[in-house]
mmCIF file of C-alpha atoms and ligand atoms in Angstrom:
data_model
loop_
_atom_site.group_PDB
_atom_site.id
_atom_site.type_symbol
_atom_site.label_atom_id
_atom_site.label_comp_id
_atom_site.label_asym_id
_atom_site.label_seq_id
_atom_site.Cartn_x
_atom_site.Cartn_y
_atom_site.Cartn_z
ATOM 1 C CA MET B 116 63.009 3.238 23.757
ATOM 2 C CA ILE B 117 66.182 2.149 22.517
ATOM 3 C CA ILE B 118 69.539 1.816 24.286
ATOM 4 C CA PRO B 119 72.222 1.004 21.570
ATOM 5 C CA PRO B 120 74.769 -1.866 22.723
ATOM 6 C CA GLY B 121 77.367 -0.759 24.562
ATOM 7 C CA ALA B 122 75.790 2.236 25.039
ATOM 8 C CA PRO B 123 76.429 3.896 28.832
ATOM 9 C CA TRP B 124 73.376 5.321 29.272
ATOM 10 C CA PRO B 125 72.209 3.970 31.763
ATOM 11 C CA ALA B 126 75.019 2.965 34.459
ATOM 12 C CA VAL B 127 76.071 6.818 34.011
ATOM 13 C CA ASP B 128 72.598 7.285 35.208
ATOM 14 C CA GLU B 129 72.743 4.424 37.544
ATOM 15 C CA TYR B 130 76.371 7.037 38.219
ATOM 16 C CA TYR B 131 74.860 10.250 38.738
ATOM 17 C CA GLU B 132 72.064 8.594 41.271
ATOM 18 C CA ASP B 133 74.367 7.510 43.295
ATOM 19 C CA VAL B 134 76.710 10.182 43.244
ATOM 20 C CA PHE B 135 74.104 13.436 43.585
ATOM 21 C CA GLY B 136 71.636 11.082 45.529
ATOM 22 C CA ALA B 137 68.342 10.588 43.689
ATOM 23 C CA PHE B 138 68.068 7.874 45.650
ATOM 24 C CA ASP B 139 64.524 7.004 47.535
ATOM 25 C CA PRO B 140 62.715 4.919 49.343
ATOM 26 C CA VAL B 141 59.411 6.303 48.776
ATOM 27 C CA LEU B 142 59.763 6.471 45.234
ATOM 28 C CA GLU B 143 61.256 3.046 45.114
ATOM 29 C CA LYS B 144 58.149 1.423 46.617
ATOM 30 C CA VAL B 145 56.172 4.407 43.975
ATOM 31 C CA LEU B 146 58.494 2.204 40.776
ATOM 32 C CA LYS B 147 57.556 -1.125 43.041
ATOM 33 C CA SER B 148 53.706 -0.517 43.208
ATOM 34 C CA ALA B 149 53.927 0.093 39.543
ATOM 35 C CA ARG B 150 55.436 -3.420 38.563
ATOM 36 C CA ASP B 151 53.619 -5.528 40.815
ATOM 37 C CA ALA B 152 50.529 -4.143 39.120
ATOM 38 C CA GLY B 153 51.200 -4.736 36.017
ATOM 39 C CA LEU B 154 51.450 -0.820 34.875
ATOM 40 C CA PRO B 155 54.192 0.338 31.973
ATOM 41 C CA ASN B 156 57.131 1.188 33.042
ATOM 42 C CA ILE B 157 56.882 4.539 31.532
ATOM 43 C CA ALA B 158 57.622 6.922 34.710
ATOM 44 C CA VAL B 159 60.639 9.560 34.220
ATOM 45 C CA SER B 160 63.756 8.178 35.170
ATOM 46 C CA PRO B 161 65.074 9.683 38.998
ATOM 47 C CA LEU B 162 67.117 11.835 37.442
ATOM 48 C CA GLN B 163 64.143 12.795 35.365
ATOM 49 C CA GLY B 164 62.235 13.403 38.861
ATOM 50 C CA LYS B 165 64.454 14.889 40.403
ATOM 51 C CA PHE B 166 65.267 17.435 37.875
ATOM 52 C CA LEU B 167 61.226 18.263 37.287
ATOM 53 C CA LYS B 168 61.122 19.025 41.574
ATOM 54 C CA MET B 169 64.047 21.813 40.788
ATOM 55 C CA LEU B 170 62.459 23.432 37.973
ATOM 56 C CA VAL B 171 58.914 23.781 40.032
ATOM 57 C CA GLU B 172 61.321 25.079 42.882
ATOM 58 C CA MET B 173 63.017 27.250 40.479
ATOM 59 C CA SER B 174 60.128 28.264 38.711
ATOM 60 C CA GLY B 175 58.741 29.351 42.642
ATOM 61 C CA ALA B 176 55.505 27.819 41.058
ATOM 62 C CA LYS B 177 52.719 27.327 43.711
ATOM 63 C CA ARG B 178 49.983 25.903 41.131
ATOM 64 C CA VAL B 179 50.751 22.419 39.876
ATOM 65 C CA LEU B 180 48.970 20.726 36.949
ATOM 66 C CA GLU B 181 49.946 17.192 36.342
ATOM 67 C CA ILE B 182 48.193 15.569 32.509
ATOM 68 C CA GLY B 183 48.849 11.860 32.830
ATOM 69 C CA THR B 184 50.019 10.511 36.383
ATOM 70 C CA LEU B 185 50.955 6.780 36.257
ATOM 71 C CA ALA B 186 51.298 5.282 39.661
ATOM 72 C CA GLY B 187 52.198 9.244 40.916
ATOM 73 C CA TYR B 188 55.949 8.616 40.148
ATOM 74 C CA SER B 189 56.374 12.382 39.045
ATOM 75 C CA ALA B 190 53.184 13.861 40.687
ATOM 76 C CA ILE B 191 55.658 13.259 43.818
ATOM 77 C CA TRP B 192 58.458 14.331 42.702
ATOM 78 C CA MET B 193 57.062 17.949 42.054
ATOM 79 C CA ALA B 194 55.256 18.655 44.730
ATOM 80 C CA ARG B 195 57.819 17.637 47.342
ATOM 81 C CA GLY B 196 58.766 21.295 45.308
ATOM 82 C CA LEU B 197 55.864 23.033 46.024
ATOM 83 C CA PRO B 198 56.325 26.164 49.074
ATOM 84 C CA GLU B 199 54.393 25.486 52.401
ATOM 85 C CA GLY B 200 50.818 25.950 50.364
ATOM 86 C CA GLY B 201 51.258 24.819 47.120
ATOM 87 C CA GLU B 202 49.318 22.138 45.009
ATOM 88 C CA LEU B 203 49.431 20.150 42.957
ATOM 89 C CA VAL B 204 46.734 18.677 40.591
ATOM 90 C CA THR B 205 47.305 14.709 37.975
ATOM 91 C CA LEU B 206 45.065 14.573 35.698
ATOM 92 C CA GLU B 207 44.814 10.051 35.132
ATOM 93 C CA ILE B 208 42.205 9.064 32.831
ATOM 94 C CA GLU B 209 42.524 5.177 34.106
ATOM 95 C CA GLU B 210 40.432 4.299 37.344
ATOM 96 C CA SER B 211 42.898 1.450 38.738
ATOM 97 C CA TYR B 212 46.314 4.040 38.135
ATOM 98 C CA ALA B 213 44.519 6.686 39.560
ATOM 99 C CA ALA B 214 43.693 4.277 42.478
ATOM 100 C CA LEU B 215 47.051 3.682 43.248
ATOM 101 C CA ALA B 216 48.777 6.733 42.729
ATOM 102 C CA ARG B 217 46.299 8.266 45.042
ATOM 103 C CA GLU B 218 47.634 5.143 47.678
ATOM 104 C CA ASN B 219 51.085 5.842 47.117
ATOM 105 C CA ILE B 220 50.944 9.613 47.727
ATOM 106 C CA LYS B 221 49.406 9.315 50.724
ATOM 107 C CA ALA B 222 52.776 7.077 51.171
ATOM 108 C CA ALA B 223 55.048 9.716 50.325
ATOM 109 C CA GLY B 224 52.941 11.682 52.920
ATOM 110 C CA LEU B 225 51.726 14.322 51.490
ATOM 111 C CA LYS B 226 48.684 16.235 51.338
ATOM 112 C CA ASN B 227 48.497 18.386 48.615
ATOM 113 C CA VAL B 228 47.722 16.637 46.008
ATOM 114 C CA GLU B 229 45.635 15.992 43.931
ATOM 115 C CA VAL B 230 44.614 13.031 41.521
ATOM 116 C CA ILE B 231 41.177 13.602 39.040
ATOM 117 C CA THR B 232 39.950 10.622 37.714
ATOM 118 C CA GLY B 233 39.213 10.757 33.630
ATOM 119 C CA ALA B 234 40.398 11.792 30.376
ATOM 120 C CA ALA B 235 41.756 15.470 30.538
ATOM 121 C CA LEU B 236 40.016 17.348 28.131
ATOM 122 C CA GLU B 237 37.263 16.854 29.802
ATOM 123 C CA THR B 238 38.533 17.106 33.731
ATOM 124 C CA MET B 239 40.647 20.558 33.187
ATOM 125 C CA LYS B 240 37.303 21.729 31.502
ATOM 126 C CA ASN B 241 36.439 21.746 34.661
ATOM 127 C CA LEU B 242 39.756 23.397 36.423
ATOM 128 C CA PRO B 243 39.958 27.002 38.742
ATOM 129 C CA GLY B 244 42.843 28.171 37.220
ATOM 130 C CA ALA B 245 45.911 29.861 36.552
ATOM 131 C CA PHE B 246 48.943 26.767 36.972
ATOM 132 C CA ASP B 247 51.673 28.391 37.368
ATOM 133 C CA PHE B 248 53.558 25.131 36.160
ATOM 134 C CA ILE B 249 52.054 22.146 33.394
ATOM 135 C CA PHE B 250 54.006 18.683 32.849
ATOM 136 C CA ILE B 251 52.464 17.337 30.113
ATOM 137 C CA ASP B 252 52.823 13.484 30.010
ATOM 138 C CA ALA B 253 49.687 12.124 28.863
ATOM 139 C CA ASP B 254 49.014 10.690 25.460
ATOM 140 C CA LYS B 255 51.134 12.248 22.902
ATOM 141 C CA LEU B 256 48.644 11.987 20.009
ATOM 142 C CA SER B 257 46.662 14.654 22.464
ATOM 143 C CA ASN B 258 49.183 17.139 22.693
ATOM 144 C CA SER B 259 47.924 19.659 21.138
ATOM 145 C CA MET B 260 44.377 19.888 22.309
ATOM 146 C CA TYR B 261 46.728 19.391 25.990
ATOM 147 C CA LEU B 262 48.388 22.569 25.129
ATOM 148 C CA ALA B 263 44.752 24.658 24.144
ATOM 149 C CA GLN B 264 43.191 23.954 27.299
ATOM 150 C CA ALA B 265 46.980 23.954 28.810
ATOM 151 C CA LEU B 266 46.656 28.023 27.698
ATOM 152 C CA LYS B 267 43.177 28.654 29.006
ATOM 153 C CA LEU B 268 44.685 27.188 32.681
ATOM 154 C CA SER B 269 47.339 29.622 32.570
ATOM 155 C CA LYS B 270 48.904 33.550 32.497
ATOM 156 C CA ALA B 271 51.982 35.440 32.099
ATOM 157 C CA GLY B 272 54.615 34.012 33.003
ATOM 158 C CA THR B 273 53.286 29.724 33.176
ATOM 159 C CA TRP B 274 55.770 27.980 32.370
ATOM 160 C CA ILE B 275 54.840 24.543 30.348
ATOM 161 C CA PHE B 276 56.672 21.508 30.192
ATOM 162 C CA ALA B 277 56.543 18.657 27.843
ATOM 163 C CA ASP B 278 58.402 14.406 28.147
ATOM 164 C CA ASN B 279 58.952 12.263 25.197
ATOM 165 C CA VAL B 280 59.173 15.247 22.689
ATOM 166 C CA VAL B 281 62.004 13.341 20.336
ATOM 167 C CA ARG B 282 61.081 9.084 20.546
ATOM 168 C CA ASP B 283 64.867 8.200 19.463
ATOM 169 C CA GLY B 284 64.198 10.557 16.666
ATOM 170 C CA ALA B 285 61.014 9.380 15.246
ATOM 171 C CA ILE B 286 59.753 13.418 15.191
ATOM 172 C CA LEU B 287 61.877 13.799 12.507
ATOM 173 C CA ASP B 288 59.847 12.202 9.751
ATOM 174 C CA PRO B 289 56.636 14.090 8.710
ATOM 175 C CA ASN B 290 54.890 11.099 7.326
ATOM 176 C CA SER B 291 55.506 9.170 10.551
ATOM 177 C CA LYS B 292 52.641 6.613 11.766
ATOM 178 C CA ASN B 293 54.122 6.282 15.023
ATOM 179 C CA GLU B 294 51.379 8.665 17.186
ATOM 180 C CA GLY B 295 53.579 9.631 19.077
ATOM 181 C CA ALA B 296 55.651 11.206 16.713
ATOM 182 C CA VAL B 297 52.653 12.816 14.672
ATOM 183 C CA GLY B 298 50.835 13.923 17.875
ATOM 184 C CA ILE B 299 54.712 15.727 18.937
ATOM 185 C CA ARG B 300 54.837 17.179 15.977
ATOM 186 C CA HIS B 301 51.675 19.024 15.832
ATOM 187 C CA PHE B 302 52.018 20.396 19.642
ATOM 188 C CA ASN B 303 54.918 21.942 18.068
ATOM 189 C CA GLU B 304 54.039 23.075 15.029
ATOM 190 C CA MET B 305 51.119 24.785 17.418
ATOM 191 C CA ILE B 306 53.911 26.192 19.546
ATOM 192 C CA ALA B 307 55.701 27.723 16.464
ATOM 193 C CA MET B 308 52.373 29.711 15.196
ATOM 194 C CA GLU B 309 51.495 30.630 18.710
ATOM 195 C CA PRO B 310 53.101 34.472 19.620
ATOM 196 C CA ARG B 311 51.843 33.998 22.863
ATOM 197 C CA LEU B 312 54.680 31.359 23.758
ATOM 198 C CA GLU B 313 58.205 31.127 23.868
ATOM 199 C CA ALA B 314 59.663 27.487 23.764
ATOM 200 C CA THR B 315 63.142 25.470 23.559
ATOM 201 C CA ALA B 316 63.881 21.608 23.625
ATOM 202 C CA ILE B 317 66.397 19.242 24.836
ATOM 203 C CA GLN B 318 67.203 16.177 23.811
ATOM 204 C CA THR B 319 68.479 13.098 26.504
ATOM 205 C CA VAL B 320 69.842 10.117 26.677
ATOM 206 C CA GLY B 321 69.843 7.591 29.910
ATOM 207 C CA ALA B 322 67.909 4.481 31.959
ATOM 208 C CA LYS B 323 65.168 5.091 29.938
ATOM 209 C CA GLY B 324 66.741 5.225 25.504
ATOM 210 C CA TYR B 325 66.797 8.745 23.880
ATOM 211 C CA ASP B 326 64.178 10.706 24.389
ATOM 212 C CA GLY B 327 63.362 14.740 24.596
ATOM 213 C CA PHE B 328 62.132 17.724 26.803
ATOM 214 C CA SER B 329 60.669 21.195 25.551
ATOM 215 C CA LEU B 330 60.712 23.817 28.150
ATOM 216 C CA ILE B 331 57.564 26.480 26.678
ATOM 217 C CA ARG B 332 57.498 29.651 28.744
ATOM 218 C CA VAL B 333 54.355 31.807 28.569
ATOM 219 C CA LYS B 334 54.755 35.186 28.185
ATOM 220 C CA SER B 335 51.677 37.385 28.024
HETATM 221 N N1 SAH I 152 53.756 10.793 34.507
HETATM 222 C C1 SAH I 152 54.203 10.036 34.531
HETATM 223 C C2 SAH I 152 53.634 9.054 33.863
HETATM 224 C C3 SAH I 152 52.624 9.784 32.662
HETATM 225 S S1 SAH I 152 52.562 8.324 31.351
HETATM 226 C C4 SAH I 152 55.011 9.544 35.455
HETATM 227 O O1 SAH I 152 56.746 9.883 34.997
HETATM 228 O O2 SAH I 152 55.508 9.295 35.911
HETATM 229 C C5 SAH I 152 50.795 8.247 30.878
HETATM 230 C C6 SAH I 152 49.932 8.337 31.229
HETATM 231 O O3 SAH I 152 48.160 8.757 31.049
HETATM 232 C C7 SAH I 152 49.561 7.092 31.055
HETATM 233 O O4 SAH I 152 48.311 7.089 33.513
HETATM 234 C C8 SAH I 152 47.799 6.924 30.250
HETATM 235 O O5 SAH I 152 46.530 6.377 31.404
HETATM 236 C C9 SAH I 152 47.048 8.787 30.699
HETATM 237 N N2 SAH I 152 46.624 9.046 29.531
HETATM 238 C C10 SAH I 152 46.660 8.654 28.607
HETATM 239 N N3 SAH I 152 45.612 9.683 27.215
HETATM 240 C C11 SAH I 152 44.607 10.140 28.821
HETATM 241 C C12 SAH I 152 43.960 10.742 28.979
HETATM 242 N N4 SAH I 152 42.719 10.993 28.127
HETATM 243 N N5 SAH I 152 43.799 11.260 29.634
HETATM 244 C C13 SAH I 152 44.116 11.764 31.274
HETATM 245 N N6 SAH I 152 45.451 10.842 31.510
HETATM 246 C C14 SAH I 152 45.893 10.107 29.828
HETATM 247 C C1 DHB I 153 55.350 6.260 26.824
HETATM 248 C C2 DHB I 153 54.834 7.507 27.031
HETATM 249 C C3 DHB I 153 56.121 8.006 28.518
HETATM 250 O O1 DHB I 153 55.089 8.955 28.988
HETATM 251 C C4 DHB I 153 57.259 7.841 28.405
HETATM 252 O O2 DHB I 153 57.756 8.463 29.041
HETATM 253 C C5 DHB I 153 57.219 7.292 27.401
HETATM 254 C C6 DHB I 153 56.911 6.590 27.147
HETATM 255 C C7 DHB I 153 54.731 5.301 25.746
HETATM 256 O O3 DHB I 153 53.609 5.997 25.322
HETATM 257 O O4 DHB I 153 55.378 4.331 25.293
HETATM 258 MG MG1 MG I 154 56.667 10.340 29.605
#
């Protein structure tokens, strides 16, 4: 995502990471492992990871599902918000990313996190429901299909959280060729048409540029 020249966003993220202590040696090693292995630099930011952990805590979720693991960065943050006996399942299509994530999760000392390899639309079919909290953060073009599957794995009260719903504002253009924008607009239309869902969106700026999150509640 684009950061305009002179924008204080990255420095403000650094300031808040520093003053609120989002820095964590285990998680820094996860980011380094991803860089060293040549993975794309698209994990949530440290402050966003901490926000996810706190959302898991706030919701009281015991079973969390993540779609899109990468190196396990956001999975480790969320797993840290789980209560005793809680568990997190995370889905990743790339074998090598999943293998790295498993290593990172082990190094973080977490035993309640399972990384499942395969195309999420397939692997979701075999998952036992229901989940209390579902983080959608994989290929954006499939978001509406992830939502359809997520609803099958939900119960009344499940929270769904989606990353990358703004994309520098590209989602405003209904004729956009940007896969992210097309996928998110379709996802949003599906949310709007589903009476079981209540949703809001928050635009964000920071170290990752200009993007946003949606928070969706399964009401019934
Ligand atoms: N949640 C991670 C970032 C995920 S990046 C974090 O913040 O740390 C998106 C991930 O989704 C990539 O690792 C990509 O390989 C994965 N992905 C893409 N298409 C997928 C699919 N069809 N099924 C499962 N994972 C997929
Ligand atoms: C991309 C994917 C993400 O999940 C993200 O947070 C940022 C960028 C991407 O595919 O470009
Ligand atoms: Mg993302």
